[in-house]
CSV table of N, CA and C in Angstrom, one decimal:
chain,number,residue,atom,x,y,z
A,1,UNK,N,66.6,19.6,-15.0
A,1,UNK,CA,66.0,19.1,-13.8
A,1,UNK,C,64.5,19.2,-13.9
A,2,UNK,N,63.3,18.2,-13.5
A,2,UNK,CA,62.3,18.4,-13.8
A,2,UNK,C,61.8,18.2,-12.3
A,3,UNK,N,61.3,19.6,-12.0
A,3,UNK,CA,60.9,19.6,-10.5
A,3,UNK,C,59.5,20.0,-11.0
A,4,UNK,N,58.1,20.1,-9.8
A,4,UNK,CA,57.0,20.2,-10.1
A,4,UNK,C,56.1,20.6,-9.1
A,5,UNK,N,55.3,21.7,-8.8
A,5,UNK,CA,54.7,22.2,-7.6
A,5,UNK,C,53.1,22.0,-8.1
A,6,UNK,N,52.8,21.1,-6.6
A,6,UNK,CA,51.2,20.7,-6.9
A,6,UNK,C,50.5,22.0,-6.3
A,7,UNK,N,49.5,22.4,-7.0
A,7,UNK,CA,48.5,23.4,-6.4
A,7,UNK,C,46.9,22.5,-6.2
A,8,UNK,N,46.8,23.6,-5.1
A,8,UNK,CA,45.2,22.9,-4.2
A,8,UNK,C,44.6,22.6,-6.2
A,9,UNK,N,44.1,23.5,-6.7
A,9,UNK,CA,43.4,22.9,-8.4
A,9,UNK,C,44.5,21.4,-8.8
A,10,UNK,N,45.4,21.3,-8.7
A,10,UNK,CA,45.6,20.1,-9.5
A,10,UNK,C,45.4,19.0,-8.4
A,11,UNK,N,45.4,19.1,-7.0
A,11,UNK,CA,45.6,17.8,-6.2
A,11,UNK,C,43.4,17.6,-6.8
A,12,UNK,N,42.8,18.9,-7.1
A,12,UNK,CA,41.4,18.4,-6.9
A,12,UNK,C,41.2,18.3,-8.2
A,13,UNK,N,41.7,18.0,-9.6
A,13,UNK,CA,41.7,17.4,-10.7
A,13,UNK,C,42.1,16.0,-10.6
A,14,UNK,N,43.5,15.8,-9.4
A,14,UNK,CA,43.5,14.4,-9.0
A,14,UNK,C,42.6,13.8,-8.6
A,15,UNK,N,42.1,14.3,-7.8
A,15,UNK,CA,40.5,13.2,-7.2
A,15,UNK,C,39.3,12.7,-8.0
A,16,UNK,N,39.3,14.3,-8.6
A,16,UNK,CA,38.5,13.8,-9.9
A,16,UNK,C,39.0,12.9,-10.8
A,17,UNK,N,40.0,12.9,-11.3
A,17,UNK,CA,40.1,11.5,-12.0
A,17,UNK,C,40.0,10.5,-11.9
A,18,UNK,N,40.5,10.3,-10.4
A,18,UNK,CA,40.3,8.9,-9.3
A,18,UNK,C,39.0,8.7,-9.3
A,19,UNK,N,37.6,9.6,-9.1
A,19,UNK,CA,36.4,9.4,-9.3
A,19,UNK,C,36.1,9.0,-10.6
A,20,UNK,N,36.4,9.6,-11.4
A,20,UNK,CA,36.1,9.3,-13.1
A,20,UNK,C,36.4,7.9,-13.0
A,21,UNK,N,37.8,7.6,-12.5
A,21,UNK,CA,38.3,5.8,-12.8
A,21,UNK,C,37.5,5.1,-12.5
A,22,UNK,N,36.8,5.4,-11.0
A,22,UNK,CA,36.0,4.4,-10.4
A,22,UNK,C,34.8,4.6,-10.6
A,23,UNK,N,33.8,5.5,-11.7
A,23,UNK,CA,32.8,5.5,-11.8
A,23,UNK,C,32.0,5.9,-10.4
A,24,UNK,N,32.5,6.7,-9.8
A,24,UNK,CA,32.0,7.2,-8.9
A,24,UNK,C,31.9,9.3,-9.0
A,25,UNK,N,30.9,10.0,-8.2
A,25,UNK,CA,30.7,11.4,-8.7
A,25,UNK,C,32.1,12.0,-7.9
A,26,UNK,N,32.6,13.3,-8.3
A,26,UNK,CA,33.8,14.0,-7.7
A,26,UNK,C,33.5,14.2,-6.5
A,27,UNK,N,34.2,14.3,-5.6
A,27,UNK,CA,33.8,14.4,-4.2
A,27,UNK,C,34.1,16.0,-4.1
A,28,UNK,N,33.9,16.8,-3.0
A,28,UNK,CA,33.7,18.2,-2.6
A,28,UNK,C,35.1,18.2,-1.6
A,29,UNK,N,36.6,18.6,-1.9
A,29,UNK,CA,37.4,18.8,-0.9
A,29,UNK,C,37.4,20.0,-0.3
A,30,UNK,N,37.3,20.3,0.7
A,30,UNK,CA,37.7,21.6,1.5
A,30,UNK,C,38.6,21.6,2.0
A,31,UNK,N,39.5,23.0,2.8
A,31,UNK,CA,40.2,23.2,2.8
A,31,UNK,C,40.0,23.2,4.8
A,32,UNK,N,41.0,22.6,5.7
A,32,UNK,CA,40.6,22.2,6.7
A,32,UNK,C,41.8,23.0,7.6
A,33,UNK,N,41.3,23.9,8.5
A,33,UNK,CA,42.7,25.2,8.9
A,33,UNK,C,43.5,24.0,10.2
A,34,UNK,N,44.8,24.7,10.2
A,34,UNK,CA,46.4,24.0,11.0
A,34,UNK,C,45.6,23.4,12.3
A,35,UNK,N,44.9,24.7,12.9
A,35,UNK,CA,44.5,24.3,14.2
A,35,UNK,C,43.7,23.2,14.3
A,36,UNK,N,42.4,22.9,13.9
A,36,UNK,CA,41.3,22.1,13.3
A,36,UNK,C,42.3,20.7,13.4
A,37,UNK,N,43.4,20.8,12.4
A,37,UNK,CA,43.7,19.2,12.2
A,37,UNK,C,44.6,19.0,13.3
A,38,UNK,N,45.4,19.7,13.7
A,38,UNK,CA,45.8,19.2,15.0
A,38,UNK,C,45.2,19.0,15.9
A,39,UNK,N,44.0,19.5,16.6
A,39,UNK,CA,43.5,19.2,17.8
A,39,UNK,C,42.4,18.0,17.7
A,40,UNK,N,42.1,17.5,15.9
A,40,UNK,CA,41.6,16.1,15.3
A,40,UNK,C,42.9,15.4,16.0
A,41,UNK,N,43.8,15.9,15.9
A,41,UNK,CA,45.2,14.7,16.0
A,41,UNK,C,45.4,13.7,16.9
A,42,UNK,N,44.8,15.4,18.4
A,42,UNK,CA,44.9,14.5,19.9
A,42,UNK,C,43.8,13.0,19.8
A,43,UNK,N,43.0,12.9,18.9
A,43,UNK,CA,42.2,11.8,19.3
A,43,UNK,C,42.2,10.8,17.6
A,44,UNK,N,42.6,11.1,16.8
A,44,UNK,CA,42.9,10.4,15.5
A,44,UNK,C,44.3,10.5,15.0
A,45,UNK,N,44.6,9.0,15.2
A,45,UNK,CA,46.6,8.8,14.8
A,45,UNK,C,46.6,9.3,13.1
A,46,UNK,N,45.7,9.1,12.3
A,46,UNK,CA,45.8,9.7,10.6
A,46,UNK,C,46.0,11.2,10.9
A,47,UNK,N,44.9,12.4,11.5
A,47,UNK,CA,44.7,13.5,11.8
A,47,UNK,C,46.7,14.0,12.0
A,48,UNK,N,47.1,13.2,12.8
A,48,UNK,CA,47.9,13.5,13.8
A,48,UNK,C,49.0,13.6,12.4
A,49,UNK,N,49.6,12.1,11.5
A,49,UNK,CA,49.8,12.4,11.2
A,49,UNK,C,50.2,13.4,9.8
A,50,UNK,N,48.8,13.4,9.0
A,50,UNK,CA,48.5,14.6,8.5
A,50,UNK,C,49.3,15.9,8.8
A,51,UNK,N,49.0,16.2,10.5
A,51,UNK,CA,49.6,17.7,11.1
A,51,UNK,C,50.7,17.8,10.8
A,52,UNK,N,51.8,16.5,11.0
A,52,UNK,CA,52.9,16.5,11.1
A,52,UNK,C,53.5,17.1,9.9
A,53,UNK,N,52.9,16.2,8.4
A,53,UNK,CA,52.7,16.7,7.2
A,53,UNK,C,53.0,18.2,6.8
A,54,UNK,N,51.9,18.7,7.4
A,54,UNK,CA,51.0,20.2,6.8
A,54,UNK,C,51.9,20.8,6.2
A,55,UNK,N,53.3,21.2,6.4
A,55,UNK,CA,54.0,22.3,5.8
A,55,UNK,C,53.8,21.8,3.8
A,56,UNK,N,53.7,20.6,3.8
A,56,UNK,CA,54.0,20.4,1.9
A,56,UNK,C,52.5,21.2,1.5
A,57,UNK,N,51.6,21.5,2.2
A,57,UNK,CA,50.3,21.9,1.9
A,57,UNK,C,50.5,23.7,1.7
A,58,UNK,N,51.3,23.8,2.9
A,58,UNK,CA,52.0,25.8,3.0
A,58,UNK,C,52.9,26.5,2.6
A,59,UNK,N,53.5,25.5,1.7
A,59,UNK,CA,54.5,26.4,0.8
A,59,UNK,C,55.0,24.8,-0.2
A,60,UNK,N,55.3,25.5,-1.5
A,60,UNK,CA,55.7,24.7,-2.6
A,60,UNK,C,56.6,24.3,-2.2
A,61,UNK,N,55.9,22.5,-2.5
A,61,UNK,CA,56.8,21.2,-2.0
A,61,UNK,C,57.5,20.7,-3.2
A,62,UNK,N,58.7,20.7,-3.6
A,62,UNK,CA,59.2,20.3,-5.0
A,62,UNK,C,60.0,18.9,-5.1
A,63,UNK,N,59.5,17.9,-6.1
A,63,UNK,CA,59.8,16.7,-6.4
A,63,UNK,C,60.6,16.8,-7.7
A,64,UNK,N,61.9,16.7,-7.4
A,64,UNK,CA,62.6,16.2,-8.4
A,64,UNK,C,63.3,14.9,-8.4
A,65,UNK,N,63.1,14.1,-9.5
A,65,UNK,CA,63.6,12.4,-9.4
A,65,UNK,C,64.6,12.4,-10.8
A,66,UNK,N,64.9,13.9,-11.0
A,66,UNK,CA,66.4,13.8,-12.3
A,66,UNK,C,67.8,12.5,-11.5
A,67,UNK,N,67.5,12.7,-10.6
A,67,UNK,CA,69.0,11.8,-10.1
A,67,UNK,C,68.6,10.1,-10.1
A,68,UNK,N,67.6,10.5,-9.7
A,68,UNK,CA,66.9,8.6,-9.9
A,68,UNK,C,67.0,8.2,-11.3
A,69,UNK,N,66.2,8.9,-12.2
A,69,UNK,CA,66.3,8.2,-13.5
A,69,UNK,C,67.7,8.4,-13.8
A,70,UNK,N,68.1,9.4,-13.7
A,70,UNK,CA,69.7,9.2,-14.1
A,70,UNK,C,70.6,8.0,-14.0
A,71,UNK,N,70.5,7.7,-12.6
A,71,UNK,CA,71.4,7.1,-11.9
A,71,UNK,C,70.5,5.5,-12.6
A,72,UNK,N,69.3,5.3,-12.4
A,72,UNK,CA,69.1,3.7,-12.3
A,72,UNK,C,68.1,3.6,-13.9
A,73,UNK,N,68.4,4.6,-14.4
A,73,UNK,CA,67.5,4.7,-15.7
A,73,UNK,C,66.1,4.7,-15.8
A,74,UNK,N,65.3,5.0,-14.7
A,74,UNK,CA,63.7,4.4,-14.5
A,74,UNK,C,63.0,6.1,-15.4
A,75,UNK,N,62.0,5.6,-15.2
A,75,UNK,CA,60.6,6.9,-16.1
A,75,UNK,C,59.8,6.5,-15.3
A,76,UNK,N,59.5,7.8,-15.3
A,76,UNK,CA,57.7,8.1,-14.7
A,76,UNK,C,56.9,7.1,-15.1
A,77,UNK,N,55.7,6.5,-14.8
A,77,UNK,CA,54.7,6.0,-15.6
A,77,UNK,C,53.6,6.8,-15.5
A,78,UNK,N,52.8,6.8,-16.8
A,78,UNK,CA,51.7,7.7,-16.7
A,78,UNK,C,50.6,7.8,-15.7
A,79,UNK,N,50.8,9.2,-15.0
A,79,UNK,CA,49.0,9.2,-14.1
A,79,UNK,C,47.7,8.6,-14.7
A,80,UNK,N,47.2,8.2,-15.5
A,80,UNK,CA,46.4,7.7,-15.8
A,80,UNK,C,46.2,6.1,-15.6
A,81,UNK,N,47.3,5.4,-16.1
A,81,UNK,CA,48.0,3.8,-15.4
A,81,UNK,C,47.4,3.6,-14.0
A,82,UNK,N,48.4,4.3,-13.2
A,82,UNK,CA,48.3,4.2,-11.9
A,82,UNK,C,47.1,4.6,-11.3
A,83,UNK,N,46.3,5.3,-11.4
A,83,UNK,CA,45.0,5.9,-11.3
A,83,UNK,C,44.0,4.7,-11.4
A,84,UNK,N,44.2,4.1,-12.7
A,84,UNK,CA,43.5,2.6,-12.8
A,84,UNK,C,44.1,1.5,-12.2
A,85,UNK,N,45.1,1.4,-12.2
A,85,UNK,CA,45.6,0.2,-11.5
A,85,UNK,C,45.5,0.3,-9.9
A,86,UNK,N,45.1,1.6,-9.4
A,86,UNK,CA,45.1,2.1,-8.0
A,86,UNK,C,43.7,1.8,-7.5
A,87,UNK,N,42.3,2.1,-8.8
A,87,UNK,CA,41.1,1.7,-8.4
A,87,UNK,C,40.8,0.4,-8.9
A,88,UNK,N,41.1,-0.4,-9.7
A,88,UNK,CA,41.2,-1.7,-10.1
A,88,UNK,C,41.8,-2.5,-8.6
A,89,UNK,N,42.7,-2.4,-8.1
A,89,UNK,CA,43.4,-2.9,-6.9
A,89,UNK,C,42.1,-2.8,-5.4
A,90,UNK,N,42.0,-1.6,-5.4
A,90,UNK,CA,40.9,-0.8,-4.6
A,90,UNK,C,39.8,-1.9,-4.8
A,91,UNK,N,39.0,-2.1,-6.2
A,91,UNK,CA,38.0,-2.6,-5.9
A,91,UNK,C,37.9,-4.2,-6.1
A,92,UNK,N,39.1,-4.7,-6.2
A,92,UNK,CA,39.3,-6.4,-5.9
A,92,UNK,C,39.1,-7.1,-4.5
């Protein structure tokens, strides 16, 4: 079973690559506390949903897709692919 827990360092290695793709500098993520984004919520529907979110942020969220590829034979495709095809899309 190939399960996988993102930590705050790898989601900000993601961004950085997304900047690397698009030739753009790494951006600066901070960390933004429970209260803060919900009371963003009352007046921003993104914020809002975000809050709804939060728990995958507070304790290890685990993705395992063993029964998908099993069942319909599919593979991951590489983060790198998608990362370009995500800012290639982006800047069309």
């Amino acid at each position: 079973m190939a399960c996988a827990v993102a930590t705050g360092h790898q989601f900000r290695e993601l961004a950085r690559r997304y900047a690397a793709a698009a030739g753009r500098p790494p951006v600066k993520l901070i960390p933004m506390p429970r209260a803060a984004m919900r009371t963003a919520g009352l007046f921003m529907p993104s914020a809002r949903e975000m809050a709804e979110m939060d728990y995958q942020w507070y304790s290890p969220f685990l993705m395992d897709a063993s029964k998908t590829a099993d069942t319909f034979g599919l593979t991951a495709t590489d983060l790198d692919i998608i990362i370009n095809n995500q800012v290639s899309a982006a800047e069309a």
